[in-house]
């Protein structure tokens, strides 16, 4: 931050502002009004010069500045997650903040593409970063060489509320986040329900035979069971990769370790389970109803061999996960 | 109501004959009011208060004496339950335990009695092959005893 | 001869005798396969929660039922205390208390500890019996026997019921199966008697395990699905309503449950279906009176509209707060990302993690693919009770996929439907007689019929013709069954029989070495500290300290007060100056930490430390920051590169205090993290090392009293150090100052 203070002397703009602001009462900071005139919904779009103007020189306001990188090519998820909340917070303060306090807090946001210089000067290599610059004159003024407060992003869902609390404690201002009630969501839900009902009404004669089809429900049930027992929920919750590099230039489809897995291996396992189940159903239900001795023998032989090999392969895969597992079925020893 | 009738008649013109012909047993027809009997072109039985009269008559015709006794008891339980609920809303539910115990006793007794009724009605003979009417009554007594033991314990 | 034996009426007694023998053998197998830990170690209570249950049982046996009911425990959650009598599920303790008194009455005095240790295996035998009855209702005797055999040895169930695992689940699975069996029975017979029995066992289940909510939702779901399939019948009404009316009233007798059954969302589905059945039954009755078409349509609309209105009212009541919303634990089952963000304390528990596929295979082995086949076979017949198993299978698989712990609820269903599949196979292939071959004319007729897919199974099964085919299938399936048995034995003996209080390791020469640090430390506490000493430790060890050391703790495994746990987390995560006032305010006399660095024991406190930080940060976001425990490159380090906050934290200091002195200078290694620790160890100002166990797993520190001269501890220590140094210096002559 020392850098900023040295910049202060370099920039003529800043120096004129100092003289201007020092002569006016803190409450009617012209710099403040000037900056605000550039804002949309209480959020100032900051570029390099504006940034200097905002954070240098005597000022009677706290400025909250978000340095972010919204460019798709940079791929900053956190920036995109946080931006709506930040804009909402600025808007809440702009519209709902107490009138007599409103000029004591400024929200600014800058993008990497607009203010590369600022990022370089501050030595920032990651985004988003959020600074809270305390005022230098007036009540709550910080000492001249005070460092700005750097906000820590939390991995929580309600970032905006948390930031509002932090700003409140830092600036002593009653900052609150007002989330607008999202009516469109309600309308959308209502419309969806209505359209579904209407579709149902017209399509019911055609849908009913399908819905009443036992095989359809059986298939759905079995698919659900295969998905769940092959660890699909684990993939969903942990967001595991589909496969990973094995460190020797190749790809490995099976994760090492008992309580770890990749997407590909769960699919393999689900297919194995499905195949084995199918064989059992065929053996138990279809074969005894078959006519003809020869055909029956062939079917029994085929299904039995498939079960044997499938089970053997399943155990081999399991031995990869748990090397201490001592069992295997003969032809497939690893 | 009238609008509904009209709509109904407008919609289903052809099945009128069959609806008429399946209207149950002769003794009931006289009880329907004049408006209908005067309109021979009128279609299916309209859904007015008459239907409920019809239901009532059918009920009287098909229900044996014993079952009616059960139904009176059921009606009594409904009244008690409603009274309890109204008191809870108006007078407050201060000993919530007590209210809950009383109310559950009523509801529990109600469903047990309905179960007994279902098991003993002749129409349901096929459903309940394993339950003779005597067995049903024993079940009822067992269930009720259990219910009231729990209620007494709960009421404090 | 064989046919006569299998079907003849005169042989019925012989067959029942055979069945009884098989069942008893299965029960014996179930019990004995759970005794590995007793044989290998000793008759000891395992893990964490069982220690509390054991302590509560001892209290119950000593002070009687009524004082147990009103038990206020001031030796946990110091200084808050815990209304233990009203905040636990008493079923387990009452069961073992009852067994104790019955045995005493029979002049068989058995130590209460042995009853507690052997309760789970004993009940697993009963579970096998209940599963037999349940499956018998689904298919027949042979499937029932197979299912009983499966559940007796399935590792998914053994994991929670080995000897010494004295936890609620030990009796809960038996109650689950018997309640489901009674429900199916009630539904089939349509009798209020079975319904009332079902309610009674439901009551027992509510008293025994929080997982009773599973039953509370499974039975209504089954009823609801039946109604949706148009299978409403007076039998369903009788069974469901008698169960619900009695069961709900009964469940409210348990103080911990209280008014929840009418107040919380988890129980609303049962209430909703109860209401729905009333309407449907009434409408059904009216319909039987007036068989007019339009009237029936009207009634149908009335049912649907009322149902929709009632659901809307329920939602409204939930939103307005009259009905408690889903509790976090249950909510996190549906919204899987929820717990991680909002309730770290739930997300931190290892058994609440999602299940990877090897765990399924490990716990169920070949049943994992046999069981969908059984589900499909049930679909072919689809009687009312089959719908139950199908619904159970889907819900059970989902829940077990989301949480490792719920594998337990899936296992019975897997065993039942796996047994149905296996018995279908065996019935078809393990028979002696062959069916008559079709005549050429019949064959021709068969050929003319349109070909069906492989799975369409229509008509009566004819049987298998060739003995060779029968032999192939029976031999392979017998092999699979045998493999399953060896697999179960191997899994039980290797994975599920460690008490975790006592650790076992193998010495290089192959002999077994018992590591008994925990008990060593707890007995040290019991013998060397005052009766009313307060011990601070992370909550994992609260129950064990209470049970084995009999000392008051600040937090324990009954994580009811998040703030209190966060306070402990904060004390562990802050530097000494911040931690000391916290320790003083909570009257802490001793602090206990688990350190695995010397032995390579990975379940130690440094590895759990981030959760402590996270939980503390949830309450004091300004004072504790997780980020400060990571290096600039985002690594969690304990060596030289550890952050200053990390090095200053109480937990770090307590773990590594004097550790470097065990090794030659600069050679100290942490075997868990696999790193060198700093050559200069941490210093402690506010604590004195009181005890360190043989393998350094448990370390106990005494909190210093306030300084006599009113100085803070750091300066007092510095003064002492200075004195010592001076003395040392005067003895040894001038030494270069190291500090």
mmCIF file of N, CA, C and O in Angstrom, chain C residues 267-323:
data_model
loop_
_atom_site.group_PDB
_atom_site.id
_atom_site.type_symbol
_atom_site.label_atom_id
_atom_site.label_comp_id
_atom_site.label_asym_id
_atom_site.label_seq_id
_atom_site.Cartn_x
_atom_site.Cartn_y
_atom_site.Cartn_z
ATOM 1 N N UNK C 267 -42.234 -35.738 9.715
ATOM 2 C CA UNK C 267 -43.352 -36.617 10.051
ATOM 3 C C UNK C 267 -44.629 -36.260 9.289
ATOM 4 O O UNK C 267 -45.643 -36.911 9.467
ATOM 5 N N UNK C 268 -44.555 -35.207 8.471
ATOM 6 C CA UNK C 268 -45.786 -34.728 7.862
ATOM 7 C C UNK C 268 -46.308 -35.663 6.781
ATOM 8 O O UNK C 268 -47.504 -35.737 6.549
ATOM 9 N N UNK C 269 -45.396 -36.391 6.120
ATOM 10 C CA UNK C 269 -45.879 -37.278 5.070
ATOM 11 C C UNK C 269 -46.802 -38.328 5.671
ATOM 12 O O UNK C 269 -47.836 -38.663 5.083
ATOM 13 N N UNK C 270 -46.444 -38.827 6.855
ATOM 14 C CA UNK C 270 -47.287 -39.840 7.495
ATOM 15 C C UNK C 270 -48.665 -39.264 7.806
ATOM 16 O O UNK C 270 -49.695 -39.893 7.555
ATOM 17 N N UNK C 271 -48.680 -38.029 8.318
ATOM 18 C CA UNK C 271 -49.954 -37.384 8.639
ATOM 19 C C UNK C 271 -50.758 -37.155 7.361
ATOM 20 O O UNK C 271 -51.964 -37.402 7.313
ATOM 21 N N UNK C 272 -50.070 -36.698 6.319
ATOM 22 C CA UNK C 272 -50.738 -36.418 5.050
ATOM 23 C C UNK C 272 -51.393 -37.664 4.483
ATOM 24 O O UNK C 272 -52.558 -37.638 4.071
ATOM 25 N N UNK C 273 -50.663 -38.777 4.498
ATOM 26 C CA UNK C 273 -51.224 -40.011 3.952
ATOM 27 C C UNK C 273 -52.382 -40.496 4.819
ATOM 28 O O UNK C 273 -53.382 -41.007 4.307
ATOM 29 N N UNK C 274 -52.265 -40.275 6.118
ATOM 30 C CA UNK C 274 -53.372 -40.625 7.026
ATOM 31 C C UNK C 274 -54.639 -39.876 6.610
ATOM 32 O O UNK C 274 -55.715 -40.467 6.450
ATOM 33 N N UNK C 275 -54.500 -38.570 6.387
ATOM 34 C CA UNK C 275 -55.654 -37.778 5.946
ATOM 35 C C UNK C 275 -56.166 -38.248 4.600
ATOM 36 O O UNK C 275 -57.372 -38.424 4.407
ATOM 37 N N UNK C 276 -55.230 -38.485 3.687
ATOM 38 C CA UNK C 276 -55.615 -38.933 2.346
ATOM 39 C C UNK C 276 -56.431 -40.212 2.407
ATOM 40 O O UNK C 276 -57.469 -40.349 1.754
ATOM 41 N N UNK C 277 -55.980 -41.147 3.248
ATOM 42 C CA UNK C 277 -56.685 -42.425 3.346
ATOM 43 C C UNK C 277 -58.097 -42.227 3.875
ATOM 44 O O UNK C 277 -59.023 -42.913 3.452
ATOM 45 N N UNK C 278 -58.257 -41.280 4.826
ATOM 46 C CA UNK C 278 -59.609 -41.020 5.336
ATOM 47 C C UNK C 278 -60.525 -40.599 4.192
ATOM 48 O O UNK C 278 -61.628 -41.125 4.035
ATOM 49 N N UNK C 279 -60.037 -39.647 3.394
ATOM 50 C CA UNK C 279 -60.870 -39.149 2.303
ATOM 51 C C UNK C 279 -61.144 -40.263 1.304
ATOM 52 O O UNK C 279 -62.287 -40.493 0.894
ATOM 53 N N UNK C 280 -60.075 -40.963 0.927
ATOM 54 C CA UNK C 280 -60.249 -42.010 -0.077
ATOM 55 C C UNK C 280 -61.225 -43.071 0.424
ATOM 56 O O UNK C 280 -62.101 -43.521 -0.318
ATOM 57 N N UNK C 281 -61.093 -43.427 1.698
ATOM 58 C CA UNK C 281 -61.981 -44.459 2.235
ATOM 59 C C UNK C 281 -63.432 -43.984 2.213
ATOM 60 O O UNK C 281 -64.339 -44.723 1.822
ATOM 61 N N UNK C 282 -63.632 -42.741 2.599
ATOM 62 C CA UNK C 282 -64.995 -42.203 2.636
ATOM 63 C C UNK C 282 -65.585 -42.184 1.226
ATOM 64 O O UNK C 282 -66.709 -42.625 0.992
ATOM 65 N N UNK C 283 -64.793 -41.691 0.285
ATOM 66 C CA UNK C 283 -65.257 -41.608 -1.093
ATOM 67 C C UNK C 283 -65.528 -43.000 -1.643
ATOM 68 O O UNK C 283 -66.517 -43.236 -2.340
ATOM 69 N N UNK C 284 -64.642 -43.921 -1.290
ATOM 70 C CA UNK C 284 -64.818 -45.297 -1.732
ATOM 71 C C UNK C 284 -66.159 -45.839 -1.249
ATOM 72 O O UNK C 284 -66.888 -46.502 -1.986
ATOM 73 N N UNK C 285 -66.455 -45.506 -0.002
ATOM 74 C CA UNK C 285 -67.710 -45.985 0.580
ATOM 75 C C UNK C 285 -68.895 -45.361 -0.137
ATOM 76 O O UNK C 285 -69.851 -46.056 -0.518
ATOM 77 N N UNK C 286 -68.833 -44.034 -0.368
ATOM 78 C CA UNK C 286 -69.932 -43.371 -1.067
ATOM 79 C C UNK C 286 -70.124 -43.973 -2.446
ATOM 80 O O UNK C 286 -71.241 -44.151 -2.914
ATOM 81 N N UNK C 287 -69.021 -44.271 -3.081
ATOM 82 C CA UNK C 287 -69.077 -44.815 -4.424
ATOM 83 C C UNK C 287 -69.792 -46.149 -4.451
ATOM 84 O O UNK C 287 -70.526 -46.464 -5.373
ATOM 85 N N UNK C 288 -69.558 -46.915 -3.395
ATOM 86 C CA UNK C 288 -70.229 -48.216 -3.343
ATOM 87 C C UNK C 288 -71.732 -48.023 -3.177
ATOM 88 O O UNK C 288 -72.514 -48.879 -3.522
ATOM 89 N N UNK C 289 -72.133 -46.874 -2.628
ATOM 90 C CA UNK C 289 -73.563 -46.634 -2.435
ATOM 91 C C UNK C 289 -74.215 -46.160 -3.723
ATOM 92 O O UNK C 289 -75.321 -46.568 -4.052
ATOM 93 N N UNK C 290 -73.531 -45.234 -4.421
ATOM 94 C CA UNK C 290 -74.130 -44.678 -5.633
ATOM 95 C C UNK C 290 -73.233 -44.938 -6.819
ATOM 96 O O UNK C 290 -72.244 -44.249 -7.023
ATOM 97 N N UNK C 291 -73.529 -45.929 -7.584
ATOM 98 C CA UNK C 291 -72.628 -46.252 -8.686
ATOM 99 C C UNK C 291 -72.885 -45.421 -9.940
ATOM 100 O O UNK C 291 -72.855 -45.942 -11.032
ATOM 101 N N UNK C 292 -73.145 -44.120 -9.796
ATOM 102 C CA UNK C 292 -73.357 -43.318 -10.995
ATOM 103 C C UNK C 292 -72.036 -42.755 -11.474
ATOM 104 O O UNK C 292 -71.178 -42.390 -10.681
ATOM 105 N N UNK C 293 -71.875 -42.685 -12.772
ATOM 106 C CA UNK C 293 -70.575 -42.350 -13.338
ATOM 107 C C UNK C 293 -70.140 -40.926 -12.990
ATOM 108 O O UNK C 293 -69.028 -40.685 -12.528
ATOM 109 N N UNK C 294 -71.072 -39.984 -13.208
ATOM 110 C CA UNK C 294 -70.702 -38.588 -13.006
ATOM 111 C C UNK C 294 -70.371 -38.310 -11.558
ATOM 112 O O UNK C 294 -69.435 -37.600 -11.233
ATOM 113 N N UNK C 295 -71.181 -38.931 -10.715
ATOM 114 C CA UNK C 295 -70.952 -38.766 -9.281
ATOM 115 C C UNK C 295 -69.552 -39.230 -8.918
ATOM 116 O O UNK C 295 -68.842 -38.598 -8.138
ATOM 117 N N UNK C 296 -69.141 -40.308 -9.574
ATOM 118 C CA UNK C 296 -67.817 -40.843 -9.266
ATOM 119 C C UNK C 296 -66.720 -39.900 -9.724
ATOM 120 O O UNK C 296 -65.719 -39.719 -9.029
ATOM 121 N N UNK C 297 -66.921 -39.312 -10.900
ATOM 122 C CA UNK C 297 -65.919 -38.350 -11.367
ATOM 123 C C UNK C 297 -65.834 -37.199 -10.383
ATOM 124 O O UNK C 297 -64.749 -36.733 -10.037
ATOM 125 N N UNK C 298 -67.000 -36.757 -9.953
ATOM 126 C CA UNK C 298 -67.024 -35.650 -8.998
ATOM 127 C C UNK C 298 -66.233 -36.020 -7.760
ATOM 128 O O UNK C 298 -65.391 -35.257 -7.282
ATOM 129 N N UNK C 299 -66.480 -37.231 -7.277
ATOM 130 C CA UNK C 299 -65.796 -37.651 -6.052
ATOM 131 C C UNK C 299 -64.298 -37.693 -6.261
ATOM 132 O O UNK C 299 -63.517 -37.262 -5.417
ATOM 133 N N UNK C 300 -63.902 -38.202 -7.425
ATOM 134 C CA UNK C 300 -62.480 -38.278 -7.718
ATOM 135 C C UNK C 300 -61.861 -36.885 -7.659
ATOM 136 O O UNK C 300 -60.787 -36.674 -7.078
ATOM 137 N N UNK C 301 -62.580 -35.933 -8.284
ATOM 138 C CA UNK C 301 -62.076 -34.552 -8.259
ATOM 139 C C UNK C 301 -61.980 -34.059 -6.829
ATOM 140 O O UNK C 301 -61.009 -33.387 -6.464
ATOM 141 N N UNK C 302 -63.019 -34.377 -6.045
ATOM 142 C CA UNK C 302 -63.001 -33.937 -4.651
ATOM 143 C C UNK C 302 -61.743 -34.455 -3.954
ATOM 144 O O UNK C 302 -61.048 -33.709 -3.259
ATOM 145 N N UNK C 303 -61.423 -35.727 -4.174
ATOM 146 C CA UNK C 303 -60.230 -36.306 -3.529
ATOM 147 C C UNK C 303 -58.996 -35.534 -3.934
ATOM 148 O O UNK C 303 -58.202 -35.089 -3.093
ATOM 149 N N UNK C 304 -58.848 -35.336 -5.249
ATOM 150 C CA UNK C 304 -57.615 -34.704 -5.728
ATOM 151 C C UNK C 304 -57.522 -33.272 -5.214
ATOM 152 O O UNK C 304 -56.476 -32.839 -4.707
ATOM 153 N N UNK C 305 -58.653 -32.540 -5.301
ATOM 154 C CA UNK C 305 -58.627 -31.140 -4.878
ATOM 155 C C UNK C 305 -58.317 -31.040 -3.386
ATOM 156 O O UNK C 305 -57.468 -30.245 -2.962
ATOM 157 N N UNK C 306 -58.984 -31.875 -2.596
ATOM 158 C CA UNK C 306 -58.730 -31.833 -1.148
ATOM 159 C C UNK C 306 -57.281 -32.131 -0.848
ATOM 160 O O UNK C 306 -56.641 -31.480 -0.026
ATOM 161 N N UNK C 307 -56.761 -33.128 -1.573
ATOM 162 C CA UNK C 307 -55.371 -33.506 -1.327
ATOM 163 C C UNK C 307 -54.431 -32.357 -1.656
ATOM 164 O O UNK C 307 -53.539 -32.020 -0.880
ATOM 165 N N UNK C 308 -54.698 -31.704 -2.795
ATOM 166 C CA UNK C 308 -53.846 -30.581 -3.195
ATOM 167 C C UNK C 308 -53.952 -29.454 -2.179
ATOM 168 O O UNK C 308 -52.943 -28.875 -1.765
ATOM 169 N N UNK C 309 -55.205 -29.149 -1.759
ATOM 170 C CA UNK C 309 -55.396 -28.078 -0.777
ATOM 171 C C UNK C 309 -54.644 -28.395 0.510
ATOM 172 O O UNK C 309 -53.968 -27.535 1.081
ATOM 173 N N UNK C 310 -54.758 -29.660 0.932
ATOM 174 C CA UNK C 310 -54.096 -30.041 2.191
ATOM 175 C C UNK C 310 -52.579 -29.899 2.069
ATOM 176 O O UNK C 310 -51.916 -29.400 2.972
ATOM 177 N N UNK C 311 -52.038 -30.308 0.911
ATOM 178 C CA UNK C 311 -50.587 -30.181 0.737
ATOM 179 C C UNK C 311 -50.188 -28.714 0.762
ATOM 180 O O UNK C 311 -49.172 -28.343 1.359
ATOM 181 N N UNK C 312 -51.001 -27.876 0.085
ATOM 182 C CA UNK C 312 -50.702 -26.442 0.072
ATOM 183 C C UNK C 312 -50.724 -25.897 1.492
ATOM 184 O O UNK C 312 -49.852 -25.115 1.887
ATOM 185 N N UNK C 313 -51.715 -26.352 2.279
ATOM 186 C CA UNK C 313 -51.804 -25.889 3.667
ATOM 187 C C UNK C 313 -50.564 -26.305 4.441
ATOM 188 O O UNK C 313 -50.008 -25.530 5.224
ATOM 189 N N UNK C 314 -50.098 -27.533 4.187
ATOM 190 C CA UNK C 314 -48.895 -28.007 4.877
ATOM 191 C C UNK C 314 -47.700 -27.130 4.534
ATOM 192 O O UNK C 314 -46.943 -26.710 5.407
ATOM 193 N N UNK C 315 -47.555 -26.841 3.243
ATOM 194 C CA UNK C 315 -46.435 -26.006 2.809
ATOM 195 C C UNK C 315 -46.526 -24.639 3.481
ATOM 196 O O UNK C 315 -45.550 -24.104 4.011
ATOM 197 N N UNK C 316 -47.743 -24.100 3.501
ATOM 198 C CA UNK C 316 -47.963 -22.781 4.089
ATOM 199 C C UNK C 316 -47.589 -22.798 5.570
ATOM 200 O O UNK C 316 -46.895 -21.898 6.064
ATOM 201 N N UNK C 317 -48.029 -23.849 6.255
ATOM 202 C CA UNK C 317 -47.715 -23.952 7.688
ATOM 203 C C UNK C 317 -46.216 -24.059 7.902
ATOM 204 O O UNK C 317 -45.673 -23.494 8.844
ATOM 205 N N UNK C 318 -45.548 -24.779 7.002
ATOM 206 C CA UNK C 318 -44.098 -24.919 7.149
ATOM 207 C C UNK C 318 -43.420 -23.570 6.947
ATOM 208 O O UNK C 318 -42.543 -23.172 7.701
ATOM 209 N N UNK C 319 -43.866 -22.868 5.891
ATOM 210 C CA UNK C 319 -43.255 -21.570 5.601
ATOM 211 C C UNK C 319 -43.502 -20.598 6.753
ATOM 212 O O UNK C 319 -42.615 -19.859 7.171
ATOM 213 N N UNK C 320 -44.728 -20.634 7.304
ATOM 214 C CA UNK C 320 -45.042 -19.675 8.368
ATOM 215 C C UNK C 320 -44.440 -20.105 9.703
ATOM 216 O O UNK C 320 -44.487 -19.365 10.667
ATOM 217 N N UNK C 321 -43.870 -21.302 9.763
ATOM 218 C CA UNK C 321 -43.110 -21.677 10.953
ATOM 219 C C UNK C 321 -43.882 -22.450 11.999
ATOM 220 O O UNK C 321 -43.338 -22.761 13.045
ATOM 221 N N UNK C 322 -45.156 -22.758 11.740
ATOM 222 C CA UNK C 322 -45.889 -23.565 12.712
ATOM 223 C C UNK C 322 -45.316 -24.978 12.745
ATOM 224 O O UNK C 322 -45.123 -25.569 13.797
ATOM 225 N N UNK C 323 -45.018 -25.489 11.558
ATOM 226 C CA UNK C 323 -44.392 -26.796 11.468
ATOM 227 C C UNK C 323 -42.911 -26.586 11.224
ATOM 228 O O UNK C 323 -42.527 -25.828 10.342
#
